[in-house]
CSV table of C-alpha atoms in Angstrom, one decimal:
chain,number,residue,atom,x,y,z
A,1,MET,CA,7.8,42.4,50.6
A,2,ALA,CA,5.4,42.7,47.7
A,3,PHE,CA,6.2,40.8,44.5
A,4,ALA,CA,7.6,42.9,41.7
A,5,PHE,CA,8.0,41.6,38.2
A,6,ASP,CA,11.6,42.2,37.2
A,7,THR,CA,12.2,42.2,33.4
A,8,SER,CA,15.9,42.7,33.8
A,9,VAL,CA,16.1,39.1,34.9
A,10,PHE,CA,15.2,38.0,31.3
A,11,TRP,CA,18.1,39.9,29.8
A,12,ASP,CA,20.6,38.9,32.5
A,13,THR,CA,19.8,35.2,32.3
A,14,PHE,CA,19.3,35.1,28.5
A,15,PRO,CA,22.9,34.0,27.6
A,16,MET,CA,22.9,31.2,30.1
A,17,LEU,CA,19.5,30.0,29.0
A,18,MET,CA,20.7,30.0,25.4
A,19,ARG,CA,23.6,27.8,26.4
A,20,GLY,CA,21.1,25.4,28.0
A,21,LEU,CA,19.0,25.6,24.9
A,22,LYS,CA,22.0,24.6,22.7
A,23,LEU,CA,22.3,21.3,24.7
A,24,THR,CA,18.5,20.8,24.6
A,25,ILE,CA,18.6,21.1,20.8
A,26,GLU,CA,21.6,18.8,20.4
A,27,ILE,CA,20.0,16.1,22.6
A,28,THR,CA,16.7,16.4,20.8
A,29,ILE,CA,18.2,16.2,17.3
A,30,GLY,CA,20.6,13.4,18.2
A,31,GLY,CA,18.0,11.5,20.2
A,32,LEU,CA,15.4,11.8,17.5
A,33,PHE,CA,17.9,10.9,14.7
A,34,PHE,CA,18.7,7.6,16.4
A,35,GLY,CA,15.1,7.3,17.7
A,36,PHE,CA,13.8,7.4,14.1
A,37,ILE,CA,16.3,4.7,13.0
A,38,LEU,CA,15.5,2.6,16.0
A,39,GLY,CA,11.7,3.2,15.7
A,40,SER,CA,11.7,2.4,11.9
A,41,ALA,CA,13.6,-0.8,12.6
A,42,ALA,CA,11.3,-1.8,15.4
A,43,GLY,CA,8.2,-0.8,13.5
A,44,LEU,CA,9.2,-2.9,10.5
A,45,MET,CA,10.2,-5.8,12.8
A,46,LYS,CA,6.6,-5.7,14.2
A,47,LEU,CA,5.4,-6.3,10.7
A,48,SER,CA,7.7,-9.3,10.1
A,49,ARG,CA,6.4,-12.7,9.3
A,50,ASN,CA,8.9,-14.1,11.8
A,51,PHE,CA,7.4,-14.7,15.3
A,52,PHE,CA,10.5,-13.9,17.2
A,53,THR,CA,11.4,-10.8,15.3
A,54,ARG,CA,7.9,-9.5,16.0
A,55,LYS,CA,8.1,-10.4,19.7
A,56,ILE,CA,11.5,-8.7,20.2
A,57,ALA,CA,10.1,-5.5,18.8
A,58,GLY,CA,6.9,-5.9,20.8
A,59,VAL,CA,8.8,-6.4,24.1
A,60,TYR,CA,10.9,-3.3,23.4
A,61,VAL,CA,7.9,-1.1,22.6
A,62,GLU,CA,5.8,-2.3,25.6
A,63,ALA,CA,8.7,-2.1,28.1
A,64,ILE,CA,9.6,1.5,27.1
A,65,ARG,CA,6.0,2.7,26.7
A,66,GLY,CA,5.0,1.1,30.0
A,67,THR,CA,7.7,2.7,32.2
A,68,PRO,CA,8.2,6.4,33.0
A,69,MET,CA,11.1,8.1,31.1
A,70,LEU,CA,12.3,9.5,34.4
A,71,VAL,CA,12.8,6.0,35.7
A,72,GLN,CA,14.5,5.0,32.5
A,73,ALA,CA,16.9,7.9,32.8
A,74,MET,CA,17.8,7.2,36.4
A,75,PHE,CA,18.2,3.5,35.6
A,76,LEU,CA,20.6,4.1,32.6
A,77,TYR,CA,22.6,6.8,34.3
A,78,TYR,CA,22.9,5.5,37.8
A,79,GLY,CA,21.9,1.9,37.6
A,80,VAL,CA,23.6,0.5,34.4
A,81,PRO,CA,27.1,1.9,35.2
A,82,MET,CA,27.0,-0.2,38.5
A,83,ALA,CA,26.5,-3.3,36.4
A,84,LEU,CA,29.0,-2.3,33.7
A,85,GLY,CA,31.6,-0.8,35.9
A,86,MET,CA,31.9,2.3,33.7
A,87,ARG,CA,30.2,5.7,33.7
A,88,ILE,CA,28.2,7.0,30.8
A,89,PRO,CA,28.7,10.7,30.1
A,90,PRO,CA,25.5,12.7,30.8
A,91,MET,CA,25.1,13.9,27.2
A,92,THR,CA,25.5,10.4,25.8
A,93,ALA,CA,23.1,9.1,28.3
A,94,GLY,CA,20.6,11.8,27.4
A,95,ILE,CA,20.8,11.1,23.7
A,96,ILE,CA,20.4,7.3,24.4
A,97,ILE,CA,17.3,7.9,26.6
A,98,ILE,CA,15.6,10.2,24.1
A,99,ALA,CA,16.5,7.7,21.2
A,100,VAL,CA,15.3,4.6,23.0
A,101,ASN,CA,12.2,6.3,24.4
A,102,SER,CA,11.1,8.1,21.2
A,103,GLY,CA,12.0,4.9,19.2
A,104,ALA,CA,9.3,3.0,21.0
A,105,TYR,CA,6.6,5.5,20.0
A,106,ILE,CA,8.0,6.0,16.5
A,107,ALA,CA,7.8,2.2,16.0
A,108,GLU,CA,4.1,2.3,16.4
A,109,ILE,CA,3.8,5.3,14.1
A,110,VAL,CA,5.9,3.5,11.5
A,111,ARG,CA,3.9,0.2,11.8
A,112,GLY,CA,0.6,2.1,11.5
A,113,ALA,CA,1.7,4.0,8.5
A,114,VAL,CA,3.0,1.0,6.6
A,115,GLN,CA,-0.1,-1.0,7.4
A,116,SER,CA,-2.3,1.8,6.1
A,117,ILE,CA,-0.8,1.4,2.6
A,118,HIS,CA,-3.1,-0.6,0.4
A,119,LYS,CA,-2.1,-4.2,-0.1
A,120,GLY,CA,-2.4,-3.8,-3.8
A,121,GLN,CA,0.6,-1.5,-3.8
A,122,PHE,CA,2.7,-4.3,-2.4
A,123,GLU,CA,1.2,-6.8,-4.9
A,124,ALA,CA,1.9,-4.5,-7.8
A,125,GLY,CA,5.5,-4.1,-6.6
A,126,ARG,CA,6.0,-7.8,-6.4
A,127,SER,CA,4.3,-8.4,-9.7
A,128,ILE,CA,6.9,-6.4,-11.6
A,129,GLY,CA,9.6,-8.6,-10.1
A,130,LEU,CA,10.8,-6.4,-7.2
A,131,THR,CA,12.0,-8.2,-4.2
A,132,ASN,CA,10.3,-7.7,-0.8
A,133,ALA,CA,13.0,-5.3,0.3
A,134,GLN,CA,12.8,-3.3,-3.0
A,135,THR,CA,9.0,-3.1,-2.8
A,136,MET,CA,9.3,-1.7,0.7
A,137,ARG,CA,12.0,0.8,-0.2
A,138,PHE,CA,10.7,2.2,-3.5
A,139,ILE,CA,6.9,1.7,-3.1
A,140,ILE,CA,5.7,1.3,0.4
A,141,TRP,CA,8.2,3.4,2.4
A,142,PRO,CA,7.9,6.7,0.5
A,143,GLN,CA,4.1,6.5,0.7
A,144,ALA,CA,4.1,5.5,4.4
A,145,LEU,CA,6.6,8.3,5.2
A,146,LYS,CA,4.1,11.0,4.1
A,147,ARG,CA,1.5,9.5,6.4
A,148,MET,CA,3.9,9.5,9.3
A,149,ILE,CA,4.6,13.3,9.1
A,150,PRO,CA,1.7,14.5,11.4
A,151,PRO,CA,2.2,11.9,14.2
A,152,LEU,CA,6.0,12.3,13.9
A,153,GLY,CA,5.7,16.0,14.5
A,154,ASN,CA,3.7,15.3,17.6
A,155,GLN,CA,6.4,12.9,18.8
A,156,PHE,CA,9.2,15.4,18.0
A,157,ILE,CA,7.4,18.0,20.2
A,158,ILE,CA,7.0,15.4,23.0
A,159,SER,CA,10.6,14.4,22.9
A,160,LEU,CA,11.8,18.0,22.9
A,161,LYS,CA,9.8,18.6,26.1
A,162,ASP,CA,11.0,15.3,27.6
A,163,THR,CA,14.6,16.4,27.4
A,164,SER,CA,13.7,18.6,30.5
A,165,LEU,CA,13.5,15.4,32.5
A,166,LEU,CA,17.2,14.9,31.9
A,167,MET,CA,18.0,17.5,34.5
A,168,VAL,CA,17.9,14.6,37.0
A,169,ILE,CA,21.0,13.1,35.5
A,170,GLY,CA,22.9,16.3,35.4
A,171,VAL,CA,22.6,17.3,31.8
A,172,GLY,CA,22.9,21.1,31.7
A,173,GLU,CA,20.1,21.5,29.3
A,174,LEU,CA,17.5,24.3,29.3
A,175,MET,CA,15.5,23.2,32.3
A,176,ARG,CA,18.5,22.5,34.5
A,177,THR,CA,20.0,25.8,33.5
A,178,GLY,CA,16.8,27.5,34.7
A,179,GLN,CA,16.9,25.7,37.9
A,180,GLU,CA,20.5,26.6,38.5
A,181,ILE,CA,19.8,30.2,37.8
A,182,THR,CA,16.9,30.3,40.3
A,183,SER,CA,19.1,28.7,43.0
A,184,VAL,CA,21.3,31.7,42.7
A,185,ASN,CA,19.0,34.7,42.0
A,186,PHE,CA,15.7,33.3,43.6
A,187,ARG,CA,13.7,34.8,40.7
A,188,ALA,CA,11.7,31.5,40.0
A,189,PHE,CA,8.8,33.4,38.5
A,190,GLU,CA,10.7,35.2,35.8
A,191,VAL,CA,13.2,32.4,35.1
A,192,TYR,CA,10.7,29.6,34.7
A,193,LEU,CA,8.5,31.9,32.7
A,194,ALA,CA,11.4,32.5,30.4
A,195,VAL,CA,12.3,28.8,30.2
A,196,ALA,CA,8.7,28.0,29.3
A,197,CYS,CA,8.7,30.7,26.6
A,198,VAL,CA,11.9,29.2,25.1
A,199,TYR,CA,10.3,25.7,25.0
A,200,LEU,CA,7.2,27.2,23.5
A,201,VAL,CA,9.1,28.9,20.7
A,202,MET,CA,10.9,25.6,20.0
A,203,THR,CA,7.8,23.5,19.9
A,204,LEU,CA,5.9,26.0,17.7
A,205,SER,CA,8.8,26.0,15.3
A,206,ILE,CA,8.7,22.2,15.0
A,207,ALA,CA,4.9,22.4,14.4
A,208,PHE,CA,5.5,25.1,11.8
A,209,VAL,CA,8.2,23.1,10.0
A,210,MET,CA,6.2,19.9,10.0
A,211,ARG,CA,3.1,21.7,8.6
A,212,ARG,CA,5.3,23.1,5.8
A,213,ILE,CA,6.7,19.7,5.0
A,214,GLU,CA,3.2,18.2,5.0
A,215,LYS,CA,1.9,20.9,2.7
A,216,LYS,CA,4.8,20.5,0.3
A,217,LEU,CA,4.3,16.7,0.1
A,218,ASN,CA,0.6,17.2,-0.5
A,219,THR,CA,1.1,19.5,-3.4
A,220,SER,CA,3.6,17.2,-5.0
A,221,ARG,CA,0.9,14.5,-5.1
A,222,ARG,CA,0.0,12.2,-2.3
B,1,MET,CA,4.2,-21.6,-21.6
B,2,ILE,CA,2.1,-22.2,-18.5
B,3,GLU,CA,1.2,-25.5,-17.2
B,4,ILE,CA,-1.0,-26.0,-14.1
B,5,LYS,CA,-1.6,-29.4,-12.7
B,6,ASN,CA,-4.1,-30.4,-10.1
B,7,LEU,CA,-4.1,-27.0,-8.4
B,8,HIS,CA,-5.7,-26.8,-5.0
B,9,LYS,CA,-6.0,-23.7,-2.9
B,10,SER,CA,-7.7,-23.3,0.5
B,11,PHE,CA,-8.1,-20.2,2.7
B,12,GLY,CA,-8.4,-21.8,6.2
B,13,ASN,CA,-11.1,-24.3,5.9
B,14,LEU,CA,-12.5,-22.9,2.8
B,15,GLU,CA,-11.4,-24.7,-0.3
B,16,VAL,CA,-11.5,-22.3,-3.2
B,17,ILE,CA,-9.7,-24.2,-5.9
B,18,LYS,CA,-10.5,-27.9,-6.1
B,19,GLY,CA,-8.2,-29.3,-8.6
B,20,ILE,CA,-7.5,-27.3,-11.8
B,21,ASP,CA,-5.5,-28.4,-14.8
B,22,LEU,CA,-4.7,-25.8,-17.4
B,23,LYS,CA,-2.2,-25.5,-20.2
B,24,VAL,CA,-1.6,-22.2,-22.0
B,25,GLU,CA,0.5,-22.2,-25.1
B,26,SER,CA,2.8,-19.3,-26.1
B,27,GLY,CA,0.8,-16.7,-28.0
B,28,GLU,CA,-2.5,-18.0,-26.8
B,29,VAL,CA,-5.2,-15.7,-25.4
B,30,VAL,CA,-7.3,-17.5,-22.7
B,31,CYS,CA,-10.3,-15.9,-21.1
B,32,ILE,CA,-11.6,-17.1,-17.8
B,33,ILE,CA,-15.2,-16.4,-16.9
B,34,GLY,CA,-17.3,-17.5,-14.0
B,35,PRO,CA,-19.5,-16.1,-11.2
B,36,SER,CA,-17.9,-14.1,-8.5
B,37,GLY,CA,-16.3,-16.2,-5.8
B,38,SER,CA,-15.8,-19.1,-8.2
B,39,GLY,CA,-12.0,-19.0,-7.8
B,40,LYS,CA,-11.1,-17.6,-11.2
B,41,SER,CA,-9.0,-14.7,-9.8
B,42,THR,CA,-7.4,-17.0,-7.3
B,43,VAL,CA,-6.1,-19.2,-10.1
B,44,LEU,CA,-4.6,-16.2,-11.8
B,45,ARG,CA,-2.9,-15.0,-8.5
B,46,CYS,CA,-1.5,-18.5,-8.0
B,47,ILE,CA,0.4,-18.3,-11.3
B,48,ASN,CA,2.7,-15.5,-10.1
B,49,LYS,CA,2.4,-16.7,-6.5
B,50,LEU,CA,0.6,-13.7,-5.1
B,51,GLU,CA,-1.3,-16.5,-3.5
B,52,GLU,CA,0.6,-19.5,-2.3
B,53,PRO,CA,-1.0,-22.7,-3.9
B,54,THR,CA,-2.0,-25.3,-1.3
B,55,THR,CA,-1.0,-28.2,-3.5
B,56,GLY,CA,-0.4,-28.8,-7.2
B,57,THR,CA,2.2,-27.9,-9.8
B,58,ILE,CA,2.6,-24.7,-11.7
B,59,ILE,CA,5.2,-24.4,-14.4
B,60,VAL,CA,5.8,-20.9,-15.8
B,61,ASP,CA,8.1,-20.7,-18.7
B,62,GLY,CA,9.9,-23.8,-17.6
B,63,HIS,CA,10.2,-22.8,-14.0
B,64,ASP,CA,8.4,-24.8,-11.3
B,65,ILE,CA,7.2,-22.0,-9.1
B,66,MET,CA,6.6,-24.4,-6.2
B,67,ALA,CA,10.2,-25.5,-6.1
B,68,SER,CA,12.3,-23.7,-3.5
B,69,SER,CA,15.2,-23.4,-6.0
B,70,THR,CA,13.1,-21.1,-8.2
B,71,ASN,CA,13.6,-17.4,-7.8
B,72,ILE,CA,10.1,-16.2,-7.7
B,73,ASN,CA,11.0,-12.6,-8.5
B,74,GLU,CA,12.4,-13.7,-11.8
B,75,VAL,CA,9.3,-15.6,-12.6
B,76,ARG,CA,7.1,-12.6,-11.6
B,77,ALA,CA,9.0,-10.4,-14.0
B,78,GLU,CA,8.2,-12.9,-16.8
B,79,ALA,CA,4.5,-13.0,-15.8
B,80,GLY,CA,3.2,-9.4,-15.8
B,81,MET,CA,0.0,-8.7,-13.9
B,82,VAL,CA,-2.8,-6.1,-14.5
B,83,PHE,CA,-5.1,-5.6,-11.5
B,84,GLN,CA,-8.7,-4.7,-11.2
B,85,GLN,CA,-7.8,-1.7,-9.1
B,86,PHE,CA,-4.9,-0.6,-11.3
B,87,ASN,CA,-2.5,-0.3,-8.3
B,88,LEU,CA,-0.4,2.4,-9.9
B,89,PHE,CA,2.2,3.9,-7.6
B,90,PRO,CA,0.7,7.2,-6.6
B,91,HIS,CA,3.9,8.9,-5.6
B,92,MET,CA,5.6,8.4,-8.9
B,93,THR,CA,4.9,10.0,-12.3
B,94,ILE,CA,3.3,7.9,-15.0
B,95,LEU,CA,6.7,7.4,-16.7
B,96,GLU,CA,8.4,6.4,-13.4
B,97,ASN,CA,5.6,3.9,-12.8
B,98,VAL,CA,6.5,2.2,-16.1
B,99,THR,CA,10.3,2.5,-15.8
B,100,LEU,CA,10.7,1.3,-12.2
B,101,GLY,CA,10.7,-2.4,-13.2
B,102,PRO,CA,13.1,-2.1,-16.1
B,103,ILE,CA,15.5,-0.1,-13.9
B,104,LYS,CA,15.4,-2.1,-10.7
B,105,VAL,CA,14.7,-5.6,-12.0
B,106,ARG,CA,16.2,-5.6,-15.5
B,107,LYS,CA,19.0,-3.3,-14.5
B,108,MET,CA,18.4,-1.0,-17.5
B,109,SER,CA,20.0,2.5,-17.5
B,110,LYS,CA,17.6,5.3,-16.8
B,111,SER,CA,17.8,6.7,-20.3
B,112,ASP,CA,17.2,3.4,-21.9
B,113,ALA,CA,14.3,2.8,-19.5
B,114,ASP,CA,12.8,6.2,-20.3
B,115,GLU,CA,13.0,5.5,-24.0
B,116,LEU,CA,11.3,2.2,-23.5
B,117,GLY,CA,8.7,3.7,-21.2
B,118,LEU,CA,7.8,6.5,-23.6
B,119,ARG,CA,7.5,4.0,-26.4
B,120,LEU,CA,5.1,1.8,-24.4
B,121,LEU,CA,3.1,4.8,-23.2
B,122,ASP,CA,2.8,5.8,-26.9
B,123,LYS,CA,1.6,2.4,-27.6
B,124,VAL,CA,-1.2,2.7,-25.1
B,125,GLY,CA,-1.9,6.3,-26.3
B,126,LEU,CA,-0.7,8.1,-23.2
B,127,LYS,CA,2.7,9.5,-24.1
B,128,ASN,CA,1.5,13.0,-23.4
B,129,LYS,CA,0.7,12.0,-19.8
B,130,ALA,CA,4.3,10.8,-19.0
B,131,ARG,CA,5.0,13.6,-16.5
B,132,ASN,CA,1.6,13.5,-14.8
B,133,TYR,CA,0.7,11.6,-11.7
B,134,PRO,CA,-1.8,8.8,-11.5
B,135,GLU,CA,-4.4,10.8,-9.6
B,136,GLN,CA,-4.6,13.1,-12.6
B,137,LEU,CA,-5.8,10.3,-14.9
B,138,SER,CA,-9.1,8.7,-15.5
B,139,GLY,CA,-9.7,5.0,-14.6
B,140,GLY,CA,-9.3,3.9,-18.2
B,141,GLN,CA,-6.1,5.8,-18.6
B,142,LYS,CA,-4.7,4.4,-15.3
B,143,GLN,CA,-5.4,0.9,-16.5
B,144,ARG,CA,-3.6,1.6,-19.8
B,145,VAL,CA,-0.6,2.8,-17.8
B,146,ALA,CA,-0.8,-0.4,-15.7
B,147,ILE,CA,-0.7,-2.4,-18.9
B,148,ALA,CA,2.3,-0.4,-20.1
B,149,ARG,CA,4.0,-1.0,-16.7
B,150,SER,CA,3.6,-4.7,-17.1
B,151,LEU,CA,4.8,-4.6,-20.7
B,152,ALA,CA,7.9,-2.8,-19.7
B,153,LEU,CA,9.5,-5.9,-18.2
B,154,GLN,CA,8.9,-7.6,-21.6
B,155,PRO,CA,7.1,-10.5,-20.0
B,156,LYS,CA,6.3,-13.8,-21.6
B,157,VAL,CA,2.7,-13.7,-20.4
B,158,ILE,CA,0.4,-11.1,-19.0
B,159,LEU,CA,-2.2,-12.0,-16.4
B,160,PHE,CA,-5.3,-9.7,-16.4
B,161,ASP,CA,-7.4,-9.8,-13.3
B,162,GLU,CA,-10.8,-8.3,-14.2
B,163,PRO,CA,-9.0,-5.3,-15.8
B,164,THR,CA,-12.2,-3.5,-16.7
B,165,SER,CA,-14.4,-4.3,-13.7
B,166,ALA,CA,-13.6,-1.1,-11.8
B,167,LEU,CA,-14.1,1.2,-14.8
B,168,ASP,CA,-17.0,3.4,-15.7
B,169,PRO,CA,-18.8,1.8,-18.7
B,170,GLU,CA,-17.7,4.5,-21.2
B,171,LEU,CA,-14.0,3.8,-20.3
B,172,VAL,CA,-14.0,0.1,-20.8
B,173,GLY,CA,-13.6,0.3,-24.6
B,174,GLU,CA,-10.2,2.1,-24.6
B,175,VAL,CA,-8.7,-0.6,-22.3
B,176,LEU,CA,-10.1,-3.5,-24.3
B,177,GLU,CA,-8.8,-1.9,-27.4
B,178,VAL,CA,-5.3,-1.9,-26.0
B,179,MET,CA,-5.7,-5.5,-24.9
B,180,GLN,CA,-6.9,-6.5,-28.3
B,181,LYS,CA,-3.9,-4.9,-29.9
B,182,LEU,CA,-1.6,-6.9,-27.6
B,183,ALA,CA,-3.4,-10.1,-28.5
B,184,LYS,CA,-2.9,-9.4,-32.2
B,185,GLU,CA,0.8,-8.9,-31.6
B,186,GLY,CA,1.0,-12.4,-30.3
B,187,MET,CA,1.2,-11.7,-26.5
B,188,THR,CA,0.3,-14.7,-24.4
B,189,MET,CA,-2.6,-13.5,-22.2
B,190,ILE,CA,-4.7,-15.0,-19.5
B,191,VAL,CA,-7.7,-12.7,-18.9
B,192,VAL,CA,-10.2,-13.1,-16.0
B,193,THR,CA,-13.1,-11.0,-17.3
B,194,HIS,CA,-16.8,-10.3,-17.3
B,195,GLU,CA,-16.6,-8.8,-20.8
B,196,MET,CA,-18.3,-11.6,-22.8
B,197,GLY,CA,-18.0,-9.6,-26.1
B,198,PHE,CA,-14.2,-9.3,-25.7
B,199,ALA,CA,-13.9,-13.0,-24.7
B,200,LYS,CA,-15.9,-14.0,-27.8
B,201,GLU,CA,-13.9,-11.9,-30.2
B,202,VAL,CA,-10.4,-12.0,-28.9
B,203,ALA,CA,-9.9,-15.3,-26.9
B,204,ASP,CA,-8.5,-18.4,-28.5
B,205,ARG,CA,-10.0,-20.4,-25.7
B,206,LEU,CA,-12.7,-19.8,-23.2
B,207,ILE,CA,-12.7,-21.3,-19.7
B,208,PHE,CA,-15.6,-21.4,-17.4
B,209,ILE,CA,-14.8,-21.9,-13.7
B,210,ASP,CA,-17.3,-22.4,-11.0
B,211,GLU,CA,-17.1,-24.0,-7.6
B,212,GLY,CA,-13.3,-24.1,-7.9
B,213,ILE,CA,-13.1,-26.4,-11.0
B,214,ILE,CA,-13.1,-25.9,-14.7
B,215,GLN,CA,-16.7,-26.7,-15.7
B,216,GLU,CA,-16.3,-26.2,-19.4
B,217,GLU,CA,-13.7,-25.0,-21.9
B,218,GLY,CA,-13.4,-24.6,-25.6
B,219,ASP,CA,-13.5,-22.2,-28.6
B,220,PRO,CA,-15.4,-19.1,-27.3
B,221,VAL,CA,-17.7,-18.8,-30.2
B,222,GLU,CA,-18.6,-22.5,-29.9
B,223,VAL,CA,-19.0,-22.3,-26.1
B,224,PHE,CA,-21.2,-19.2,-26.2
B,225,ALA,CA,-23.4,-20.6,-29.0
B,226,ASN,CA,-23.7,-24.0,-27.5
B,227,PRO,CA,-23.0,-24.2,-23.8
B,228,LYS,CA,-23.2,-27.8,-22.5
B,229,ASN,CA,-22.6,-27.4,-18.8
B,230,PRO,CA,-25.9,-26.5,-16.9
B,231,ARG,CA,-24.0,-24.1,-14.7
B,232,LEU,CA,-22.6,-22.3,-17.7
B,233,LYS,CA,-26.0,-22.1,-19.3
B,234,ASP,CA,-27.4,-20.6,-16.1
B,235,PHE,CA,-24.5,-18.2,-15.9
B,236,LEU,CA,-24.7,-17.0,-19.5
B,237,GLY,CA,-28.4,-16.7,-19.1
B,238,LYS,CA,-27.9,-14.2,-16.3
B,239,VAL,CA,-25.2,-12.3,-18.0
B,240,VAL,CA,-26.8,-12.0,-21.4
B,241,SER,CA,-30.2,-11.0,-20.0
B,242,HIS,CA,-28.6,-7.7,-18.9
B,243,ILE,CA,-27.7,-6.8,-22.4
């Protein structure tokens, strides 16, 4: 039987894919929200004067960066419950994985951005009597944040795509939805093409939004 | 006002300050000159502890800054600093640069701080730039804003670390003018500078530092006219020959 491209598959599967997309978006936003907090904390810890604080953050970053996310997901979802004696709901596990994973990369983004701010800014803050924390909050952080925008956009796109790996722990996100559809209608070509297009639309949207933010910050002075 | 006793400072194995004693009275203007790398900026940066002294005693307005019981943030607010590279906060307007200290450190209300900030910007001739950002200003204007920023905390002393060294020659005058005005108003100032004319005219006392120690000090007019230390003679010879 010759292959025939069937556009009707798109329209038939569209509602299901959108339900999967909804989960993908929820996990991405939730994961990146906590990932940014985690990454900011770890990034600042890496700049600490305290040896142990630095080391803790360092071990976290290296351990996460150095292992595949797929393994992390399997370990958290199937491994950890055996030790804890309680199951973690797939959605929760998914958000934790994305948060912990993106946090490690965001930590490096944060560290780099903060370090790129000229030392004189810090000294000027301290010289007007601000505490260390105030100097960080009012002077260093706002400037560093602007420099983080491009690499953060990159990380957001990577994390969005990484949510597809969560299909292995049974999260009904976009990729898993696609797979489930093909197991019923056997239209792998059309379905995965549609899935790919939806991911592309999402990643292009992130890129667009980040570019807008970057532009806006640039026009309102450095 | 400020009393430094037997100050030593080393960076690793390199000893930069090798025992400096210095007393600055309230209302006094002290200019510190010396070749680059002589340690003059380091002395200044030790006074508000941007550099940690290796040994010695520094008393600022009655506070021993080496004592662990001293809140260094409070001392820093009393000892303003003006940097060679201005170090204005680029993400804030000129007015916000000036009012940040009063609001966060002095707990002043925003409206009071704005009023104070505008008054100080007026004093340095930049009231009309209040809503601009630092990058829109010339070097001389930036440094005048930096002076207003340090004044906003109503400090007891202002430390100037080569305030005109990063400026184009034609912009030096406007900054020195503001500094001269402050000196006349009785502000206590310690100025590390290469502006010999300013030192001669404005300083109450001139200090020459080389090799990490005070080689000579005295009335500037006297010191310039009749330098005793051979290093100072050599230094002045090099500086003056350029004029």
